[in-house]
PDB file of C-alpha atoms in Angstrom:
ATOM      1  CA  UNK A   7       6.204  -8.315 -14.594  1.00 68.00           C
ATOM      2  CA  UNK A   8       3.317  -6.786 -13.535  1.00 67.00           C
ATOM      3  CA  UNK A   9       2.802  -2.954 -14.273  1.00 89.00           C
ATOM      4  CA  UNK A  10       0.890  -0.311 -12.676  1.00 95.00           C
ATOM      5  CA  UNK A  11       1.348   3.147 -13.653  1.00 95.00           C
ATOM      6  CA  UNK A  12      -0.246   6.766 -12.451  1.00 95.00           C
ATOM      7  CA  UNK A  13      -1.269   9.986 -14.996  1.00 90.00           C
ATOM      8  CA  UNK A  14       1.083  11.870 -12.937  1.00 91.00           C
ATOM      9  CA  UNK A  15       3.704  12.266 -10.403  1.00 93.00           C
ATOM     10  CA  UNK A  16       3.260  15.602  -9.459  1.00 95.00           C
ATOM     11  CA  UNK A  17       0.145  17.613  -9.385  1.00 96.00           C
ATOM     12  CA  UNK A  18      -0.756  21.167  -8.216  1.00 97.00           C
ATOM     13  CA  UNK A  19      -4.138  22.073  -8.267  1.00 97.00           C
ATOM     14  CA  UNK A  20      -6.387  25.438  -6.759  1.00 97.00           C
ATOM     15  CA  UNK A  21      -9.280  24.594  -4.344  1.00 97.00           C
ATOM     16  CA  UNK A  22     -12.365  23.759  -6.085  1.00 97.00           C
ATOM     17  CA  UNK A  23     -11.174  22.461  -8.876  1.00 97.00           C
ATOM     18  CA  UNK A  24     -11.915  19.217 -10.558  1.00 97.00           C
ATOM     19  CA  UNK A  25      -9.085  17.005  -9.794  1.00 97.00           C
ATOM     20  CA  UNK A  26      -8.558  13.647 -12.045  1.00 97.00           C
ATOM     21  CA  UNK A  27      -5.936  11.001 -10.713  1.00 97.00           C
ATOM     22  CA  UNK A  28      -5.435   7.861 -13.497  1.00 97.00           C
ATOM     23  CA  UNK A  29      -4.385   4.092 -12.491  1.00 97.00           C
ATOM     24  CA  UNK A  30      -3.503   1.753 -15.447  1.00 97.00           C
ATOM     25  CA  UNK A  31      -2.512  -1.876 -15.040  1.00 96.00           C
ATOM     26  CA  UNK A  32      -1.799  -4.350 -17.450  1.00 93.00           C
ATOM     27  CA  UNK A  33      -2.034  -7.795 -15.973  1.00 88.00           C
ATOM     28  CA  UNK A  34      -5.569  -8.171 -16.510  1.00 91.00           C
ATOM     29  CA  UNK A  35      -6.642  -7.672 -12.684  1.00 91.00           C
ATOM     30  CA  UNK A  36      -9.589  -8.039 -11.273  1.00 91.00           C
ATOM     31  CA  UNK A  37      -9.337  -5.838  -8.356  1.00 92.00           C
ATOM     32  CA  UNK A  38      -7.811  -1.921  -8.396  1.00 94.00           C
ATOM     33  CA  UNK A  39      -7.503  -0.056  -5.096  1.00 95.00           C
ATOM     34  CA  UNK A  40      -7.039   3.552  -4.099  1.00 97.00           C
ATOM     35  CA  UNK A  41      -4.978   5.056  -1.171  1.00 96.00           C
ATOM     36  CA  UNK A  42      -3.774   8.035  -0.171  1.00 96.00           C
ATOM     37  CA  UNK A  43      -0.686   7.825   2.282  1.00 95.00           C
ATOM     38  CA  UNK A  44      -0.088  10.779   4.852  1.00 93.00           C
ATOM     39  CA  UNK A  45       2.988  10.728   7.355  1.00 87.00           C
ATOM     40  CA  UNK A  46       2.113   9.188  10.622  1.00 81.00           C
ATOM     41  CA  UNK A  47      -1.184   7.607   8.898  1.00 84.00           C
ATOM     42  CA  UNK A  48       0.097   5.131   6.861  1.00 86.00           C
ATOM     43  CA  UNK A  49      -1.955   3.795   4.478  1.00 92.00           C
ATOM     44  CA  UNK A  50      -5.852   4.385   3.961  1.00 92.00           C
ATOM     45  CA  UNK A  51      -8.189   2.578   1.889  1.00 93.00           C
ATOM     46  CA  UNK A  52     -10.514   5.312  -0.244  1.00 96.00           C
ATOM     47  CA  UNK A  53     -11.771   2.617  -2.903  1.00 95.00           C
ATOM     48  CA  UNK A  54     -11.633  -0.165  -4.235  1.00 92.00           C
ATOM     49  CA  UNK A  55     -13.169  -2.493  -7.518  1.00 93.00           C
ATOM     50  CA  UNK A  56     -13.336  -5.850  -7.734  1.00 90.00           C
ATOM     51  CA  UNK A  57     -14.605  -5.964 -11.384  1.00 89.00           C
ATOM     52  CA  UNK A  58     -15.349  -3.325 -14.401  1.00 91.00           C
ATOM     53  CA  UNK A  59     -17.956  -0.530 -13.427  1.00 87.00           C
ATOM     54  CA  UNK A  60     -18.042  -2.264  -8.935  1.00 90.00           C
ATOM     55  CA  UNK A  61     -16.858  -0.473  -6.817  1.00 92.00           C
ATOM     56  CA  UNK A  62     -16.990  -0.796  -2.816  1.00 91.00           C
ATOM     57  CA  UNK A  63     -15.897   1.939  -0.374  1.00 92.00           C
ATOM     58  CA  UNK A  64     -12.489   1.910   1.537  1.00 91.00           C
ATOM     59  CA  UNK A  65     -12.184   3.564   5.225  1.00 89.00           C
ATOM     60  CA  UNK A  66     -12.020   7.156   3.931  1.00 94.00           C
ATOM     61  CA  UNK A  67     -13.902   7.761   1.105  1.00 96.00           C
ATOM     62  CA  UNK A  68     -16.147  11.294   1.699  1.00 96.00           C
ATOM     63  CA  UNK A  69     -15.111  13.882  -0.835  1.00 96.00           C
ATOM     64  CA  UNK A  70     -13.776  11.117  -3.580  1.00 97.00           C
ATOM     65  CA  UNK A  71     -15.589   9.174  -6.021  1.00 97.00           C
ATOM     66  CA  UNK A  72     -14.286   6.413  -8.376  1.00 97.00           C
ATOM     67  CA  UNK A  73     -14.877   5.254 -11.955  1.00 96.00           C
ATOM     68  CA  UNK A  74     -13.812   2.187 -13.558  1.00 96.00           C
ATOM     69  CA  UNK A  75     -15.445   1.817 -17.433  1.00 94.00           C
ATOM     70  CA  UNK A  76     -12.833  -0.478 -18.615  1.00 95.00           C
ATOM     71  CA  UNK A  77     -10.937  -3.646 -16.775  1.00 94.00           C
ATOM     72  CA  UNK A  78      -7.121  -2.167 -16.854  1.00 95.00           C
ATOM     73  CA  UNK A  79      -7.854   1.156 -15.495  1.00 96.00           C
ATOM     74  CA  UNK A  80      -9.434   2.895 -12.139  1.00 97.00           C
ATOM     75  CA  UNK A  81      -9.712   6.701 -11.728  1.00 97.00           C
ATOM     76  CA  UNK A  82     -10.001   8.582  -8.615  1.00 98.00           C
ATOM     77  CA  UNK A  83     -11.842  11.977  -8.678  1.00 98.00           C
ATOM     78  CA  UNK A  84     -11.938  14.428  -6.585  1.00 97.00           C
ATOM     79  CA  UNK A  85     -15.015  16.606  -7.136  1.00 94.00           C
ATOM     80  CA  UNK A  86     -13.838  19.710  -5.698  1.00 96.00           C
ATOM     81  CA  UNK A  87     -10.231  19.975  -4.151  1.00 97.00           C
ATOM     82  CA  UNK A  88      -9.813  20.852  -0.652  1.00 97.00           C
ATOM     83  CA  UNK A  89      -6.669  21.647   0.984  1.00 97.00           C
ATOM     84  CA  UNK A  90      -7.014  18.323   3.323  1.00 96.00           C
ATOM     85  CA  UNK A  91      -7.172  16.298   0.349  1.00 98.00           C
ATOM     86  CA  UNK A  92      -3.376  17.231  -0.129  1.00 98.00           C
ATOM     87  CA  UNK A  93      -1.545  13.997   0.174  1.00 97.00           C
ATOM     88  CA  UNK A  94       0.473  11.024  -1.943  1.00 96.00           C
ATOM     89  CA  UNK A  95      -2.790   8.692  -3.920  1.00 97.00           C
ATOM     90  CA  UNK A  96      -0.976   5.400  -4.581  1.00 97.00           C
ATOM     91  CA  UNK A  97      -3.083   2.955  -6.504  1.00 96.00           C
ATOM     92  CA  UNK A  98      -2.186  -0.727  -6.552  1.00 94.00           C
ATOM     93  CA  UNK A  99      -3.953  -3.475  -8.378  1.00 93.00           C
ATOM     94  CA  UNK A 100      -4.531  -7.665  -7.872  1.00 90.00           C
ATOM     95  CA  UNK A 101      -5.468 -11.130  -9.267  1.00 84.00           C
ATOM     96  CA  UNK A 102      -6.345 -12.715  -6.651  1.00 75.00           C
ATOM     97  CA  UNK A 103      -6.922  -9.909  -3.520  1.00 66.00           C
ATOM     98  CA  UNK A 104      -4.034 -11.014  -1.506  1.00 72.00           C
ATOM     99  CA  UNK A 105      -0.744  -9.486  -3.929  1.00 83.00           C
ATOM    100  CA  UNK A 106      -1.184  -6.378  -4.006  1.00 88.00           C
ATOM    101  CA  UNK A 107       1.060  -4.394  -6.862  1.00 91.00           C
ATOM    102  CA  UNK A 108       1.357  -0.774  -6.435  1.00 94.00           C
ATOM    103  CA  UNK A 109       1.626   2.094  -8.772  1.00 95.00           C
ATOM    104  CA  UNK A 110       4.809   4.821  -8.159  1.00 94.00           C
ATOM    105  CA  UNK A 111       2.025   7.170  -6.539  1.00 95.00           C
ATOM    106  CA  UNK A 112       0.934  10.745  -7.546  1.00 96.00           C
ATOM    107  CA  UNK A 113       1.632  13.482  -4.629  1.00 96.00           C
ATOM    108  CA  UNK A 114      -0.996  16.303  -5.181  1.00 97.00           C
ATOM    109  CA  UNK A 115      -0.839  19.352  -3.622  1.00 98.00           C
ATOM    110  CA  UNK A 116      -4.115  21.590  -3.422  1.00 97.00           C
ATOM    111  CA  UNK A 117      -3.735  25.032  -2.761  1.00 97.00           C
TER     112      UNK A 117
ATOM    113  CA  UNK B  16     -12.216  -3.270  13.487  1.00 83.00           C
ATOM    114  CA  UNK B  17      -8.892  -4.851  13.529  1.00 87.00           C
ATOM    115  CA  UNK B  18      -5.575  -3.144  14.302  1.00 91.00           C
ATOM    116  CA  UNK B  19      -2.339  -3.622  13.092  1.00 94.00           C
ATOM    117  CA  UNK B  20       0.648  -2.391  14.685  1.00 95.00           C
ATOM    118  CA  UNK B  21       4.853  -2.044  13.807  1.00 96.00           C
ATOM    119  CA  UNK B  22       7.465  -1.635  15.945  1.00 96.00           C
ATOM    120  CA  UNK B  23      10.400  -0.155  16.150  1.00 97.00           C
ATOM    121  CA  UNK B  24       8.781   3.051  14.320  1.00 95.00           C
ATOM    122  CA  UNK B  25      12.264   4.356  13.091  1.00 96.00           C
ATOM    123  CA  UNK B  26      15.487   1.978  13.209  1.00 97.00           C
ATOM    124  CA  UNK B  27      18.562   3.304  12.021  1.00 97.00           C
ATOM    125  CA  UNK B  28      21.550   0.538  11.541  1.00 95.00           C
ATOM    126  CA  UNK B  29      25.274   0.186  10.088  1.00 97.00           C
ATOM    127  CA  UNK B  30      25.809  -1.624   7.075  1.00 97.00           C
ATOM    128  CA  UNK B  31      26.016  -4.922   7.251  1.00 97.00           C
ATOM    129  CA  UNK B  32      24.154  -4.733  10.646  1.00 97.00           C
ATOM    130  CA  UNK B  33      20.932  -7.368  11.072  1.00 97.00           C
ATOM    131  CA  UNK B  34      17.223  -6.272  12.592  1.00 96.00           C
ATOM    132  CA  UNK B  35      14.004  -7.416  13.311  1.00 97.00           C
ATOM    133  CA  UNK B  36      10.837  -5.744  12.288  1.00 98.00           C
ATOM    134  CA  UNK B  37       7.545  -6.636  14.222  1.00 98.00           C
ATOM    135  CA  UNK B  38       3.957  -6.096  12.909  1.00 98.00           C
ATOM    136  CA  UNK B  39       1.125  -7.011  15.487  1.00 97.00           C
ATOM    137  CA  UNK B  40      -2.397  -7.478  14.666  1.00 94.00           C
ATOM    138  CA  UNK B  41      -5.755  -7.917  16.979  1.00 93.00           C
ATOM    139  CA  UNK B  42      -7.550 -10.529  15.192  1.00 89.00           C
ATOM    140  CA  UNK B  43      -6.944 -13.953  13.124  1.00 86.00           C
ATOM    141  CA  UNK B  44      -6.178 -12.865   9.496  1.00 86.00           C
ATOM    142  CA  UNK B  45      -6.215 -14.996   6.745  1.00 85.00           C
ATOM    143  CA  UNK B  46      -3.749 -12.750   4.789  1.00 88.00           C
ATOM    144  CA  UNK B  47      -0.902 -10.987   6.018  1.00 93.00           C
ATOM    145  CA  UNK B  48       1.621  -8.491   3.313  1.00 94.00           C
ATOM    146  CA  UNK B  49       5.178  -7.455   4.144  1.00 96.00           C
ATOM    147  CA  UNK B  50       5.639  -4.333   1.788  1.00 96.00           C
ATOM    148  CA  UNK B  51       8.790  -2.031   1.304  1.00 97.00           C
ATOM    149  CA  UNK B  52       8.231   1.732   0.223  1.00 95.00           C
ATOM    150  CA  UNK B  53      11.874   2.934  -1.199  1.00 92.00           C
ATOM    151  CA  UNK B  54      12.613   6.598  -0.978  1.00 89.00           C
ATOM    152  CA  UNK B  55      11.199   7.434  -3.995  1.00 87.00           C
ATOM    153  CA  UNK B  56       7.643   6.378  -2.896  1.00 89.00           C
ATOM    154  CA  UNK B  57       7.585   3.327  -4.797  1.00 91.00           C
ATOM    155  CA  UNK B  58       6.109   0.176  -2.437  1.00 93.00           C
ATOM    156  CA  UNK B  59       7.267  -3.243  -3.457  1.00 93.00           C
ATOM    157  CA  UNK B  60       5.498  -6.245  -2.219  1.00 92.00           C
ATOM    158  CA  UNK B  61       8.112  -8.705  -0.499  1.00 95.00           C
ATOM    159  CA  UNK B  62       6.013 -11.077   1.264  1.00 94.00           C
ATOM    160  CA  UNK B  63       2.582 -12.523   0.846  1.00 92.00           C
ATOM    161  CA  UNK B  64       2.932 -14.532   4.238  1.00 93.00           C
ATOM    162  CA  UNK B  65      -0.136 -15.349   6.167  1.00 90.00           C
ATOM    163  CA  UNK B  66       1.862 -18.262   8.371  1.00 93.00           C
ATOM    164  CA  UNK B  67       4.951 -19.657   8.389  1.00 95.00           C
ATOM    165  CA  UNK B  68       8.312 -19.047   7.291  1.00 97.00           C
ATOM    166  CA  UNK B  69      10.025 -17.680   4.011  1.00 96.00           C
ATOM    167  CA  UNK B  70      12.996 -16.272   2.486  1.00 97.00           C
ATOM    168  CA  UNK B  71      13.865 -14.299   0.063  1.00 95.00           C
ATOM    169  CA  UNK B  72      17.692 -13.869  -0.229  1.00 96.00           C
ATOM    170  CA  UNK B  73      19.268 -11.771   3.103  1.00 97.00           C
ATOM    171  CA  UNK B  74      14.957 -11.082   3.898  1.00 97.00           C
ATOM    172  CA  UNK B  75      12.483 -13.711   5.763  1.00 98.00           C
ATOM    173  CA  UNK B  76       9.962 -13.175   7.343  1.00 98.00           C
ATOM    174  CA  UNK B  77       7.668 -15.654   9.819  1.00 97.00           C
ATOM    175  CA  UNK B  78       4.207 -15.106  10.822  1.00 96.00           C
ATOM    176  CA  UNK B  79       2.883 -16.773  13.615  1.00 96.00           C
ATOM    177  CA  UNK B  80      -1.198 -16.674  12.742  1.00 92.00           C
ATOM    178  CA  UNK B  81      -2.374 -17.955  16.436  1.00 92.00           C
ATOM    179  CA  UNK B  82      -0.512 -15.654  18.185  1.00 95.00           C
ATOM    180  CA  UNK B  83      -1.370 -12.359  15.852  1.00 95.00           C
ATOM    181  CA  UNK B  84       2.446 -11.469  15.462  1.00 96.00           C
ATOM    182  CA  UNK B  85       4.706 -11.505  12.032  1.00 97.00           C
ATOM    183  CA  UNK B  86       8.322 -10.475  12.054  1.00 98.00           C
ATOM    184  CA  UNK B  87      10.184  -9.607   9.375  1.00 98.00           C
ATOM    185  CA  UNK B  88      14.137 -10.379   9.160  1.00 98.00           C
ATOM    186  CA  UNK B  89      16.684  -8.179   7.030  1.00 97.00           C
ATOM    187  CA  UNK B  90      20.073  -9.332   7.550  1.00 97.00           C
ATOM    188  CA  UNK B  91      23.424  -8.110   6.270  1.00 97.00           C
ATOM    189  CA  UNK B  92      21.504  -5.216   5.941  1.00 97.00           C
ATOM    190  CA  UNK B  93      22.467  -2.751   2.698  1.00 97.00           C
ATOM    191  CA  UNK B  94      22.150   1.325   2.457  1.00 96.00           C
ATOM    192  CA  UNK B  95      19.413   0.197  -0.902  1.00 95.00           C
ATOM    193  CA  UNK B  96      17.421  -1.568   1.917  1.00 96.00           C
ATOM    194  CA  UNK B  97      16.870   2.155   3.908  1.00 96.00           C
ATOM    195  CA  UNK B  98      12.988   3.486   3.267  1.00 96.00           C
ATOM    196  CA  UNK B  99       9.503   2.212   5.145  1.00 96.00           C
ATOM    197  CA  UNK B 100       8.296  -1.760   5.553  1.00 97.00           C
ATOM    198  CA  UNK B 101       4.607  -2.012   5.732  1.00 96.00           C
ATOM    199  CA  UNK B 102       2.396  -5.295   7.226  1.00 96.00           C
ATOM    200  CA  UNK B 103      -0.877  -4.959   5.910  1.00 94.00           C
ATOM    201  CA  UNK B 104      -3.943  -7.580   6.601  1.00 92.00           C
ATOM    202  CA  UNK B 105      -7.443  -7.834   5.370  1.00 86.00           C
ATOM    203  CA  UNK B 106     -10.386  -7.088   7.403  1.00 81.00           C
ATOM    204  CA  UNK B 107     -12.685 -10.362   7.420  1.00 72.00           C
ATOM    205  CA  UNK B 108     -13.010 -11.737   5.024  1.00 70.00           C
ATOM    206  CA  UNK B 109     -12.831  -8.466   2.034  1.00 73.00           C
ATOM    207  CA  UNK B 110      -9.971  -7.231   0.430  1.00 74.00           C
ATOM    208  CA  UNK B 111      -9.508  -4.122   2.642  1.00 80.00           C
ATOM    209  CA  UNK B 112      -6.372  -3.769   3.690  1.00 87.00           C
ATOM    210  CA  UNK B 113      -5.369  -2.241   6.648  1.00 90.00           C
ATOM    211  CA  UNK B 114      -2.048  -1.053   6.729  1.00 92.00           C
ATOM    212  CA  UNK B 115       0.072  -0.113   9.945  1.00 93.00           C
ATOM    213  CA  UNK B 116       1.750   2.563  10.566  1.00 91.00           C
ATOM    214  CA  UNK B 117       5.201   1.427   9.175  1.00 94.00           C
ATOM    215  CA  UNK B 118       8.483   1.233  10.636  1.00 96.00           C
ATOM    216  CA  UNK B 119      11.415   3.807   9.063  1.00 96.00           C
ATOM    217  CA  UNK B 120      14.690   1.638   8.540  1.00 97.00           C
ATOM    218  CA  UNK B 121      17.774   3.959   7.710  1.00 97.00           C
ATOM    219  CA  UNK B 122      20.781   2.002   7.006  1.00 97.00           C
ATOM    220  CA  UNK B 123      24.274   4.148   7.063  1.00 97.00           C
ATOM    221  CA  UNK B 124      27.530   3.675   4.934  1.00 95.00           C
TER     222      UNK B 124
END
């Protein structure tokens, strides 16, 4: 079975700060993607990487910047928190860019 | 760019009870996702469907490519079953998904 897992489930950070959100996977994927989920949005593409250190932007992606130095893992970063960037990130990973396997999502809360 | 759209936005049923979901889209996709997001947050793919017909145990779903339209079939439905469903479709050819909007499915003891 494939597995994607997330640094955290919870996080509470202060505006400003430096915020670090972690995607593993361990099916060898090519392609890693980034969302963040708010209620009545549904989902919205930040970024996504279709191979180690490529990366392509999603529909939303001022204030958020990617890195992805090794195959199995994709981090999100937020440079400095703001309260609008106060949602569930759910990353979710791919062979083959049309199964799409998500992680169990981190819900961050900047105060 | 393209749209996608789900209908009924909230559904609640009986146990037991059968529905049909309904995810619209306003262009040809090659790709089309049926995803369920349990109350914990956790999404589960459940179809990969871009036409046609499948089934997987009391769920099927059918997407009908020419006419932009995929509908997703839960019968005997189960309280376990309750959370969101998802479609989601690429934009042309990309892996950007575009999600709608979901539909919330409550199903009652």
């Amino acid at each position: 079975d494939v597995k994607v897992t997330q640094s955290s489930r919870y996080l509470v950070k202060r505006t400003g700060e430096k915020v670090f959100l972690e995607c593993v996977q361990d099916m060898d994927h090519e392609n890693m993607f980034w969302y963040r989920q708010d209620p009545g949005l549904g989902l919205r593409l930040i970024y996504f990487s279709y191979d180690v250190k490529m990366k392509e932007k999603g529909d939303i992606p001022e204030g958020y910047s990617v890195s992805r130095e090794k195959k199995e893992r994709f981090s999100l970063i937020l440079e400095s928190a703001s309260t609008n960037q106060t949602s569930m990130y759910l990353c979710a990973s791919s062979w083959d860019g049309e199964t799409q396997y998500f992680g169990p999502g981190t819900r961050l809360l900047v105060l | 760019g393209i749209q996608v759209e789900q209908s009924p936005p909230d559904l609640i049923l009986q146990e037991g009870a059968n529905s049909t979901l309904r995810c619209n889209f306003s262009d040809s996709v090659n790709n089309l996702q049926w995803f369920h997001q349990n109350p914990w947050g956790q999404l589960i793919n459940l179809f990969y469907i871009p036409s046609g017909t499948k089934q997987n145990g009391r769920l099927s779903a059918t997407t009908v490519a020419t006419e932009r339209y995929s509908l997703l079939y839960i019968s005997s439905s189960q309280t376990t079953d309750s959370g969101v469903y998802f479609c989601a479709v690429p934009t042309s050819g990309t892996y950007k998904y575009i999600f709608g909007t979901g539909t919330r499915l409550k199903v009652l003891a």
